[in-house]
Coordinates of C-alpha atoms in Angstrom, one line a residue:
Chain A
X8 CA -19.0 19.8 21.7
X9 CA -19.4 19.0 18.0
X10 CA -18.2 15.9 16.5
X11 CA -15.8 17.9 14.4
X12 CA -14.3 19.5 17.5
X13 CA -14.0 16.2 19.2
X14 CA -12.2 14.8 16.1
X15 CA -9.9 17.8 16.0
X16 CA -9.0 17.4 19.7
X17 CA -8.2 13.7 19.1
X18 CA -6.0 14.7 16.2
X19 CA -4.2 17.3 18.2
X20 CA -3.3 14.7 20.9
X21 CA -2.2 12.2 18.3
X22 CA -0.2 14.7 16.3
X23 CA 1.5 15.9 19.5
X24 CA 2.6 12.5 20.6
X25 CA 3.7 11.5 17.1
X26 CA 5.9 14.7 16.8
X27 CA 7.6 14.0 20.1
X28 CA 8.1 10.3 19.4
X29 CA 9.6 11.3 16.1
X30 CA 12.0 13.7 17.8
X31 CA 10.5 16.5 15.6
X32 CA 11.4 19.3 18.1
X33 CA 10.7 22.1 15.6
X34 CA 7.1 21.0 15.4
X35 CA 6.7 21.0 19.2
X36 CA 6.2 24.7 19.8
X37 CA 3.8 24.9 17.0
X38 CA 1.2 23.0 19.0
X39 CA 1.0 25.9 21.4
X40 CA -0.5 29.4 21.4
X41 CA 2.0 32.3 21.6
X42 CA 1.3 33.1 25.3
X43 CA 1.2 29.4 26.3
X44 CA 2.1 27.6 29.5
X45 CA 4.0 24.4 29.4
X46 CA 5.0 22.7 32.7
X47 CA 6.3 19.4 33.8
X48 CA 5.5 19.1 37.5
X49 CA 5.8 16.4 40.1
X50 CA 2.4 15.3 41.4
X51 CA 3.6 16.0 44.9
X52 CA 4.1 19.7 44.2
X53 CA 0.8 19.9 42.3
X54 CA -1.2 18.3 45.1
X55 CA 0.5 20.1 48.0
X56 CA 0.2 23.5 46.3
X57 CA 3.9 24.1 45.8
X58 CA 4.5 26.2 42.7
X59 CA 7.8 24.6 41.7
X60 CA 7.9 22.7 38.4
X61 CA 10.7 20.5 37.0
X62 CA 10.3 22.6 33.8
X63 CA 8.1 25.6 33.6
X64 CA 7.9 27.6 30.3
X65 CA 5.5 30.5 29.9
X66 CA 5.6 31.4 26.2
X67 CA 6.0 29.8 22.8
X68 CA 9.4 31.6 22.6
X69 CA 10.5 29.8 25.8
X70 CA 9.6 26.5 24.1
X71 CA 11.8 27.5 21.1
X72 CA 14.6 28.2 23.5
X73 CA 14.2 24.8 25.1
X74 CA 14.5 23.3 21.6
X75 CA 17.7 25.2 21.1
X76 CA 18.9 23.9 24.4
X77 CA 18.1 20.3 23.5
X78 CA 19.9 20.6 20.1
X79 CA 22.8 22.8 21.0
X80 CA 23.7 23.1 24.7
X81 CA 22.3 20.2 26.8
X82 CA 24.7 17.3 26.6
X83 CA 22.8 14.1 27.0
X84 CA 22.5 10.5 26.1
X85 CA 20.3 10.2 23.1
X86 CA 17.1 8.3 23.6
X87 CA 13.8 7.4 21.9
X88 CA 10.5 8.3 23.5
X89 CA 7.2 6.5 22.9
X90 CA 4.1 8.2 24.3
X91 CA 0.9 6.2 25.0
X92 CA -1.8 8.8 25.6
X93 CA -5.3 8.0 26.8
X94 CA -8.6 9.3 25.5
X95 CA -9.0 12.9 26.7
X96 CA -11.6 13.6 29.3
X97 CA -13.4 16.8 28.7
X98 CA -13.8 18.8 32.0
X99 CA -15.3 22.0 30.7
X100 CA -15.9 24.0 27.6
X101 CA -16.1 27.8 27.9
X102 CA -16.1 30.0 24.9
X103 CA -13.1 29.2 22.8
X104 CA -11.4 27.1 25.4
X105 CA -11.7 23.4 26.2
X106 CA -10.4 22.2 29.5
X107 CA -9.5 18.5 29.3
X108 CA -7.2 15.9 30.7
X109 CA -5.6 12.7 29.5
X110 CA -3.4 10.0 31.1
X111 CA 0.0 9.4 29.5
X112 CA 2.9 7.0 29.8
X113 CA 6.3 7.7 28.2
X114 CA 8.7 4.8 27.6
X115 CA 12.3 5.6 27.1
X116 CA 14.7 3.5 25.0
X117 CA 18.4 4.4 25.1
X118 CA 20.7 3.0 22.4
X119 CA 21.8 -0.6 23.1
X120 CA 19.5 -0.6 26.2
X121 CA 16.2 -2.2 27.1
X122 CA 13.1 -0.1 27.1
X123 CA 12.0 1.3 30.5
X124 CA 9.1 3.3 31.8
X125 CA 10.3 6.9 31.9
X126 CA 7.5 9.1 33.0
X127 CA 3.9 8.5 33.9
X128 CA 1.2 11.0 34.6
X129 CA -1.6 13.1 33.2
X130 CA -1.9 16.1 31.0
X131 CA -4.0 18.9 32.3
X132 CA -4.8 21.0 29.3
X133 CA -6.5 24.1 28.1
X134 CA -7.0 23.9 24.4
X135 CA -7.8 27.1 22.4
X136 CA -9.7 27.3 19.2
X137 CA -7.7 29.6 16.9
X138 CA -8.0 30.5 13.2
X139 CA -5.2 28.0 12.6
X140 CA -7.1 25.2 14.4
X141 CA -6.8 23.8 17.9
X142 CA -3.7 24.9 19.9
X143 CA -2.6 24.2 23.4
X144 CA -3.0 27.3 25.6
X145 CA -1.7 25.4 28.5
X146 CA -0.3 21.9 29.0
X147 CA 0.7 20.7 32.4
X148 CA 2.3 17.3 32.6
X149 CA 1.6 16.2 36.2
X150 CA 3.7 13.1 36.8
X151 CA 3.5 10.3 39.3
X152 CA 7.0 9.1 38.7
X153 CA 8.6 9.8 42.1
X154 CA 12.2 9.5 41.0
X155 CA 13.1 10.9 37.6
X156 CA 15.5 8.4 36.0
X157 CA 18.4 10.9 36.1
X158 CA 17.3 13.5 33.6
X159 CA 14.5 14.8 31.5
X160 CA 15.8 16.3 28.3
X161 CA 13.0 16.2 25.7
X162 CA 9.5 17.5 26.1
X163 CA 6.8 15.1 27.3
Chain B
X1 CA 35.8 14.3 65.8
X2 CA 37.4 12.4 62.9
X3 CA 39.4 9.3 63.9
X4 CA 43.1 9.5 64.7
X5 CA 44.9 10.0 61.4
X6 CA 48.2 8.6 62.6
X7 CA 47.4 4.9 62.5
X8 CA 46.7 3.5 59.0
X9 CA 45.8 0.2 57.8
X10 CA 45.0 -1.0 54.3
X11 CA 42.5 -3.8 55.1
X12 CA 40.7 -4.8 51.9
X13 CA 39.9 -1.3 50.7
X14 CA 41.1 -0.2 47.3
X15 CA 44.7 1.1 47.1
X16 CA 45.5 4.6 46.1
X17 CA 48.1 5.0 43.4
X18 CA 50.0 7.7 45.2
X19 CA 50.3 9.6 48.5
X20 CA 48.2 12.6 47.4
X21 CA 44.7 12.7 46.2
X22 CA 45.2 13.9 42.7
X23 CA 44.7 10.3 41.4
X24 CA 41.5 8.7 42.6
X25 CA 41.0 4.9 42.2
X26 CA 37.9 4.0 40.3
X27 CA 37.2 1.4 42.9
X28 CA 36.6 4.2 45.5
X29 CA 33.3 4.7 43.6
X30 CA 32.3 1.1 43.2
X31 CA 33.7 -1.0 46.0
X32 CA 31.0 -2.2 48.4
X33 CA 33.2 -2.4 51.5
X34 CA 34.3 1.1 50.9
X35 CA 30.8 2.2 50.6
X36 CA 29.7 0.5 53.8
X37 CA 32.6 2.2 55.6
X38 CA 31.6 5.6 54.2
X39 CA 28.1 5.1 55.6
X40 CA 29.5 4.3 59.0
X41 CA 32.1 6.9 59.2
X42 CA 30.5 9.9 57.3
X43 CA 26.8 9.5 57.5
X44 CA 26.3 7.7 60.8
X45 CA 29.2 9.0 62.9
X46 CA 31.1 12.3 63.5
X47 CA 29.1 14.4 61.0
X48 CA 25.9 16.4 60.9
X49 CA 23.6 15.4 58.1
X50 CA 20.9 17.6 56.4
X51 CA 17.3 16.6 57.2
X52 CA 15.3 19.6 56.1
X53 CA 14.1 23.1 56.6
X54 CA 12.1 24.3 59.7
X55 CA 9.6 25.7 57.2
X56 CA 8.7 22.2 56.2
X57 CA 7.4 21.4 59.7
X58 CA 6.0 24.7 60.9
X59 CA 3.3 23.5 63.4
X60 CA 3.5 21.1 66.4
X61 CA 2.9 17.5 65.1
X62 CA 4.1 18.3 61.6
X63 CA 6.5 15.7 60.3
X64 CA 8.6 15.0 57.3
X65 CA 10.1 11.6 56.5
X66 CA 13.6 11.7 55.0
X67 CA 16.9 9.9 54.9
X68 CA 20.4 10.0 56.5
X69 CA 22.7 7.8 54.5
X70 CA 20.4 4.8 53.9
X71 CA 18.5 5.1 57.1
X72 CA 15.0 6.4 57.2
X73 CA 14.4 9.1 59.8
X74 CA 11.5 11.4 60.7
X75 CA 11.9 15.1 61.4
X76 CA 9.0 16.2 63.6
X77 CA 8.0 19.2 65.6
X78 CA 6.8 18.1 69.1
X79 CA 4.0 19.6 71.2
X80 CA 6.4 22.1 72.7
X81 CA 7.5 23.2 69.3
X82 CA 11.0 21.6 69.6
X83 CA 12.4 19.8 66.6
X84 CA 13.0 16.1 67.0
X85 CA 14.6 13.6 64.6
X86 CA 13.8 9.9 65.3
X87 CA 14.7 6.8 63.4
X88 CA 11.9 5.2 61.5
X89 CA 12.5 1.8 62.9
X90 CA 10.0 0.3 65.4
X91 CA 11.7 -0.7 68.7
X92 CA 9.8 -4.0 68.6
X93 CA 10.2 -5.8 65.2
X94 CA 12.2 -3.1 63.4
X95 CA 9.5 -2.1 60.9
X96 CA 9.8 1.2 59.1
X97 CA 6.4 2.2 60.4
X98 CA 6.0 5.6 59.0
X99 CA 5.0 5.4 55.3
X100 CA 3.6 8.9 54.6
X101 CA 6.3 11.4 53.6
X102 CA 4.7 14.3 55.4
X103 CA 1.7 15.1 57.6
X104 CA 0.7 15.9 61.1
X105 CA 0.5 13.4 64.0
X106 CA -0.2 13.4 67.7
X107 CA 1.8 10.2 68.1
X108 CA 3.5 7.6 65.9
X109 CA 2.0 4.1 65.9
X110 CA 3.6 1.1 64.3
X111 CA 0.7 -0.8 62.6
X112 CA 2.3 -4.2 62.9
X113 CA 1.6 -4.6 66.7
X114 CA 0.3 -1.1 67.5
X115 CA 3.2 0.0 69.6
X116 CA 2.8 3.7 70.0
X117 CA 5.4 6.4 70.5
X118 CA 5.3 10.1 71.5
X119 CA 6.6 12.7 69.0
X120 CA 9.9 12.5 71.0
X121 CA 10.1 8.8 70.3
X122 CA 9.3 7.6 73.8
X123 CA 7.4 4.3 73.9
X124 CA 4.0 5.0 75.4
X125 CA 1.8 2.0 74.6
X126 CA 2.4 -1.8 74.1
X127 CA -0.8 -3.8 73.5
X128 CA -1.2 -6.9 75.6
X129 CA 1.7 -5.9 77.7
X130 CA 0.2 -7.7 80.8
X131 CA -1.2 -10.5 78.7
X132 CA -4.8 -11.7 78.7
X133 CA -6.8 -12.8 81.7
X134 CA -8.3 -16.3 81.3
X135 CA -9.8 -18.5 84.0
X136 CA -8.6 -16.0 86.6
X137 CA -5.0 -16.1 85.4
X138 CA -2.9 -13.7 83.5
X139 CA -1.4 -15.4 80.4
X140 CA 1.4 -14.2 78.2
X141 CA 2.4 -10.5 78.0
X142 CA 5.8 -8.9 78.3
X143 CA 8.1 -9.9 81.1
X144 CA 7.5 -8.2 84.4
X145 CA 10.8 -6.3 84.2
X146 CA 10.0 -4.9 80.7
X147 CA 10.7 -1.2 80.9
X148 CA 9.1 0.9 78.2
X149 CA 11.6 3.7 78.9
X150 CA 14.3 1.4 77.5
X151 CA 12.5 0.7 74.2
X152 CA 11.9 4.1 72.7
X153 CA 12.8 4.9 69.1
X154 CA 16.3 6.0 68.4
X155 CA 16.5 9.7 68.9
X156 CA 19.1 11.6 67.0
X157 CA 20.9 14.8 68.0
X158 CA 19.4 17.8 66.3
X159 CA 20.9 21.2 65.4
X160 CA 19.3 24.1 63.6
X161 CA 20.7 27.3 62.2
X162 CA 19.0 29.9 60.0
X163 CA 16.0 27.6 59.5
X164 CA 18.1 24.6 58.3
X165 CA 17.9 21.3 60.3
X166 CA 20.7 18.9 60.7
X167 CA 20.8 15.6 62.7
X168 CA 23.4 13.1 63.8
X169 CA 23.3 9.5 65.1
X170 CA 26.5 10.3 66.9
X171 CA 26.0 11.5 70.5
X172 CA 29.6 12.7 70.6
X173 CA 29.5 14.8 67.4
X174 CA 31.0 18.3 67.8
X175 CA 28.7 21.4 67.6
X176 CA 27.2 22.3 64.2
X177 CA 29.2 25.5 64.2
X178 CA 32.5 23.6 64.9
X179 CA 31.5 21.1 62.2
X180 CA 31.1 23.8 59.6
X181 CA 34.1 25.9 60.7
X182 CA 34.3 29.7 60.6
X183 CA 34.9 30.0 56.8
X184 CA 32.0 27.9 55.7
X185 CA 29.8 29.2 58.5
X186 CA 30.2 32.7 57.0
X187 CA 28.8 31.5 53.6
X188 CA 26.1 29.5 55.3
X189 CA 25.0 32.5 57.3
X190 CA 24.9 34.7 54.2
X191 CA 22.2 32.6 52.7
X192 CA 20.4 31.5 55.8
X193 CA 20.5 34.9 57.6
X194 CA 17.5 34.4 59.9
X195 CA 14.7 35.3 57.5
X196 CA 11.9 32.9 57.5
X197 CA 12.0 30.5 54.5
X198 CA 9.2 29.6 52.2
X199 CA 9.3 26.2 50.5
X200 CA 8.6 26.5 46.7
X201 CA 8.6 22.7 46.1
X202 CA 10.6 19.6 45.3
X203 CA 12.4 17.8 42.5
X204 CA 13.5 14.2 43.0
X205 CA 15.8 12.2 40.7
X206 CA 17.8 9.0 40.9
X207 CA 21.3 9.4 39.5
X208 CA 23.0 6.2 38.7
X209 CA 26.4 7.2 40.0
X210 CA 28.4 7.2 43.3
X211 CA 27.2 9.8 45.8
X212 CA 30.7 11.4 46.0
X213 CA 30.5 12.4 42.3
X214 CA 27.9 15.0 43.1
X215 CA 30.0 16.5 45.8
X216 CA 32.9 16.6 43.3
X217 CA 30.7 18.1 40.7
X218 CA 30.0 21.1 42.9
X219 CA 33.6 21.3 44.0
X220 CA 34.7 21.4 40.3
X221 CA 34.6 24.9 38.8
X222 CA 36.5 23.6 35.7
X223 CA 33.4 22.1 34.1
X224 CA 30.7 24.8 34.1
X225 CA 32.1 26.8 31.2
X226 CA 32.9 23.6 29.3
X227 CA 30.0 21.2 29.9
X228 CA 27.3 23.7 30.5
X229 CA 27.5 25.4 27.1
X230 CA 24.2 27.0 27.9
X231 CA 26.0 29.2 30.4
X232 CA 28.6 30.3 27.9
X233 CA 26.1 30.7 25.0
X234 CA 24.0 33.1 27.0
X235 CA 26.9 34.9 28.7
X236 CA 26.4 33.7 32.2
X237 CA 29.7 32.1 32.8
X238 CA 33.3 33.2 32.2
X239 CA 36.3 31.3 33.5
X240 CA 37.8 34.6 34.5
X241 CA 34.9 35.7 36.6
X242 CA 36.2 37.0 39.9
X243 CA 36.1 34.1 42.2
X244 CA 37.3 32.4 45.4
X245 CA 37.4 28.8 46.4
X246 CA 37.2 28.2 50.1
X247 CA 37.4 25.1 52.3
X248 CA 37.0 24.4 56.0
X249 CA 40.2 23.4 57.9
X250 CA 39.6 19.7 57.1
X251 CA 39.0 20.3 53.4
X252 CA 35.7 18.4 53.6
X253 CA 33.3 21.4 53.1
X254 CA 33.8 24.1 50.4
X255 CA 32.3 27.2 49.0
X256 CA 32.7 28.3 45.3
X257 CA 32.2 32.0 45.3
X258 CA 32.0 34.0 42.1
X259 CA 31.0 37.4 40.8
X260 CA 29.6 37.7 37.3
X261 CA 32.1 39.3 35.0
X262 CA 31.1 42.2 32.8
X263 CA 33.2 42.4 29.7
X264 CA 34.7 40.2 27.0
X265 CA 33.4 37.5 24.8
X266 CA 33.0 34.1 26.3
X267 CA 35.2 32.2 23.8
X268 CA 38.2 34.3 24.7
X269 CA 38.4 32.7 28.1
X270 CA 37.1 29.2 27.5
X271 CA 39.3 28.8 24.4
X272 CA 36.7 26.5 22.9
X273 CA 36.0 28.2 19.6
X274 CA 33.1 26.0 18.6
X275 CA 30.8 27.4 21.2
X276 CA 28.2 29.7 19.8
X277 CA 28.4 33.2 21.3
X278 CA 26.2 36.1 21.4
X279 CA 23.1 34.0 21.1
X280 CA 19.9 35.7 22.4
X281 CA 17.1 33.9 24.0
X282 CA 13.7 34.1 22.2
X283 CA 12.3 34.9 25.6
X284 CA 14.8 36.7 27.8
X285 CA 12.7 36.6 30.9
X286 CA 14.6 33.5 32.0
X287 CA 17.6 35.7 32.6
X288 CA 15.8 38.5 34.4
X289 CA 18.4 38.6 37.2
X290 CA 17.8 41.1 40.0
X291 CA 20.6 41.5 42.6
X292 CA 19.5 41.2 46.2
X293 CA 20.9 43.1 49.1
X294 CA 22.0 40.0 51.0
X295 CA 24.2 38.8 48.2
X296 CA 26.9 41.4 48.9
X297 CA 29.4 41.2 46.0
X298 CA 29.1 37.6 44.8
X299 CA 26.3 36.6 42.5
X300 CA 26.9 32.8 42.8
X301 CA 27.9 30.8 45.9
X302 CA 27.7 27.0 45.8
X303 CA 28.4 25.4 49.2
X304 CA 29.1 21.7 49.6
X305 CA 28.7 20.3 53.1
X306 CA 30.2 16.9 53.5
X307 CA 28.7 14.4 53.2
X308 CA 25.0 15.1 52.7
X309 CA 24.0 18.4 51.2
X310 CA 24.7 21.2 48.7
X311 CA 23.4 24.7 49.2
X312 CA 22.8 26.6 46.0
X313 CA 22.6 30.3 45.3
X314 CA 22.8 30.9 41.6
X315 CA 21.7 34.4 41.2
X316 CA 18.1 34.5 42.2
X317 CA 17.6 30.7 42.4
X318 CA 18.2 29.2 45.9
X319 CA 17.8 25.5 46.9
X320 CA 19.1 22.8 49.0
X321 CA 20.2 19.6 47.3
X322 CA 20.1 16.5 49.5
X323 CA 22.3 13.6 48.7
X324 CA 20.8 10.2 49.6
X325 CA 23.1 7.3 48.7
X326 CA 21.5 4.1 47.5
X327 CA 24.4 1.6 47.3
X328 CA 27.8 2.5 45.8
X329 CA 26.4 2.9 42.3
X330 CA 23.5 5.4 42.8
X331 CA 22.1 8.2 44.9
X332 CA 18.8 10.0 45.1
X333 CA 19.1 13.7 44.7
X334 CA 16.3 15.7 46.3
X335 CA 16.0 19.4 45.5
X336 CA 14.1 21.8 47.8
X337 CA 13.7 25.2 46.2
X338 CA 12.8 28.0 48.5
X339 CA 12.4 31.7 48.8
X340 CA 12.1 34.1 51.7
X341 CA 9.1 35.3 53.6
X342 CA 9.6 38.9 52.5
X343 CA 9.9 38.1 48.8
X344 CA 7.6 40.1 46.5
X345 CA 5.4 38.0 44.2
X346 CA 7.7 39.2 41.4
X347 CA 10.8 37.8 43.2
X348 CA 9.0 34.5 43.8
X349 CA 8.1 34.3 40.1
X350 CA 11.7 35.1 39.2
X351 CA 13.1 32.4 41.5
X352 CA 10.7 29.9 39.9
X353 CA 11.6 30.9 36.4
X354 CA 15.3 30.7 37.1
X355 CA 14.7 27.2 38.6
X356 CA 14.5 26.1 34.9
X357 CA 18.2 26.2 34.9
X358 CA 18.5 23.6 37.7
X359 CA 17.1 20.2 38.7
X360 CA 16.6 17.1 36.6
X361 CA 15.5 19.0 33.5
X362 CA 17.6 22.1 34.1
X363 CA 19.7 23.7 31.4
X364 CA 22.8 23.5 33.5
X365 CA 22.0 20.5 35.8
X366 CA 20.5 17.8 33.7
X367 CA 23.9 17.3 32.0
X368 CA 25.6 17.0 35.4
X369 CA 23.5 13.9 36.1
X370 CA 24.3 12.5 32.6
X371 CA 28.1 12.9 33.0
X372 CA 28.0 11.3 36.5
X373 CA 26.1 8.3 35.1
X374 CA 28.7 7.8 32.3
X375 CA 31.6 8.2 34.7
X376 CA 30.1 5.5 36.9
X377 CA 29.7 3.2 33.9
X378 CA 33.4 3.4 33.2
X379 CA 34.4 2.9 36.9
X380 CA 32.3 -0.2 37.2
X381 CA 33.8 -1.8 34.1
X382 CA 37.4 -0.9 34.9
X383 CA 38.2 -1.5 38.5
X384 CA 41.9 -0.7 38.2
X385 CA 41.5 2.6 36.5
X386 CA 41.9 6.0 38.2
X387 CA 40.5 9.5 37.8
X388 CA 42.8 12.5 37.5
X389 CA 42.4 15.7 39.4
X390 CA 45.6 17.7 38.8
X391 CA 44.3 21.0 37.5
X392 CA 45.9 23.7 39.5
X393 CA 48.5 21.4 41.0
X394 CA 48.5 18.4 43.4
X395 CA 48.0 20.1 46.7
X396 CA 44.8 21.4 48.2
X397 CA 44.5 25.0 49.2
X398 CA 42.1 27.9 48.9
X399 CA 42.5 29.9 45.6
X400 CA 41.4 33.2 44.1
X401 CA 40.5 31.6 40.7
X402 CA 38.4 28.8 39.2
X403 CA 41.0 27.0 37.1
X404 CA 41.7 24.3 39.6
X405 CA 40.5 21.0 41.1
X406 CA 41.8 21.9 44.5
X407 CA 38.5 21.3 46.3
X408 CA 38.2 17.8 45.0
X409 CA 41.7 17.1 46.3
X410 CA 40.8 18.7 49.6
X411 CA 37.8 16.5 50.0
X412 CA 39.7 13.3 49.3
X413 CA 42.5 14.3 51.7
X414 CA 39.9 14.3 54.4
X415 CA 38.2 11.2 53.0
X416 CA 41.5 9.3 53.1
X417 CA 42.3 10.4 56.6
X418 CA 38.9 9.2 57.9
X419 CA 38.6 6.1 55.8
X420 CA 42.2 4.9 56.3
X421 CA 42.2 5.4 60.1
X422 CA 42.0 2.3 62.3
X423 CA 38.4 1.9 63.3

């Protein structure tokens, strides 16, 4: 992998986390390819081979629908997110696709409340080189957190 | 059977403001003595509680650790293929010995002192039972009259139907079929009609609210068209959908049965003009609903079994939702999504896609957890307050419409009868 690609990959991870921490939901689908996969799945299901995910979206259009849901239909307590994402570990590069993983921790802060650990896990990613730059063809958030603290509203 | 309803006493439990159950004291959701009595009278006595699906333990030796009330239990298939439910408490020092949540075992061993048990919970080995031999004498060991047969694990009664497994700590509990009653049994059998089930996976969340609020949520057809604006926005819910609300003879279990309506704009029946209507999904595959022969007429049937489980059929998405109380102020909510052995790959895909509507991140479920949390916050801060459930009147009877809180009143009629009975 070239230094430029490595830098671009780092930038993708950093930009993604920054957009989510800023609550910039319109930006979120733009990190993905059109035929993307986005999943938030318990580690238990992942390791036992169960297909169920807590959230499973299979196109950029579905991500846009999720944004609509967050903004317009899903009543929820507003909260801040803060992502801390580790350095990606490159598993494989084949053609225009980079298979990589990174640990993440998301802290949640509700208004007038202390900050708590919200969701901890790893991203399992397939990153595609496109004419527009690197995009996520697939991002699976495989989380350790055994009990979701009530609800997951925003993307991770 | 429920305790004799004729004798009542107030003890120190929170007082109800009126004879009926249309005004519910906030303290019923927060009071610790009330909660302890609920565990004893609902979860540990007189009721069948959900423990899992047969498909979770298909082979001899397969086990699943789960919970009834606050007690840890193990569902296991023994060597003969029979289902056993044993309490996860070592007969020696009381340790919760089983730490894995699932697996396969030939026996259960408590690591503390290596007491070992068969899959039926019988004590089979006690290290140093006869002591140690030193200088020609036996020293220590268990008393000569120690009988292993008297020190097995607590074994629960077990009942299965349609691939669903229930257990009870109560030796005297009525049969599962009597417990469900004919009306609820009918809806249970519609979903679990004998086909083998296939587990699709789990979701686990902790909701910081009293466990009864989740029962109430699924006995309340008033809120879906109002809280879950996603339903209304995308045309999945109308308050005038053809529907029935059904209870068992005690009012403790219920089924909300509805058939998707065909005509008319959503706003005309919700009367909430701010809702956006006629919105289209960017990706409509989420709403790729395919009717299945076993449905019959209804497209949605939500069944609440008191106290421990909810069975969901929302179009193609089916799941069990297990209520596991954690003190009066919280419960763990465990979702097991499943399909059927004869599902095509497309149907499995469809069930998984529609699962996006449900669970801790679901379009029409995440907000249920939120409102339960915020109700509990108010209950805790205002012990003298009371919740109101008067929609559709003050009695509790079956209805042919959704604009009523009758099922909540029915549940509390039963709740009061059991909770207020002498012992």
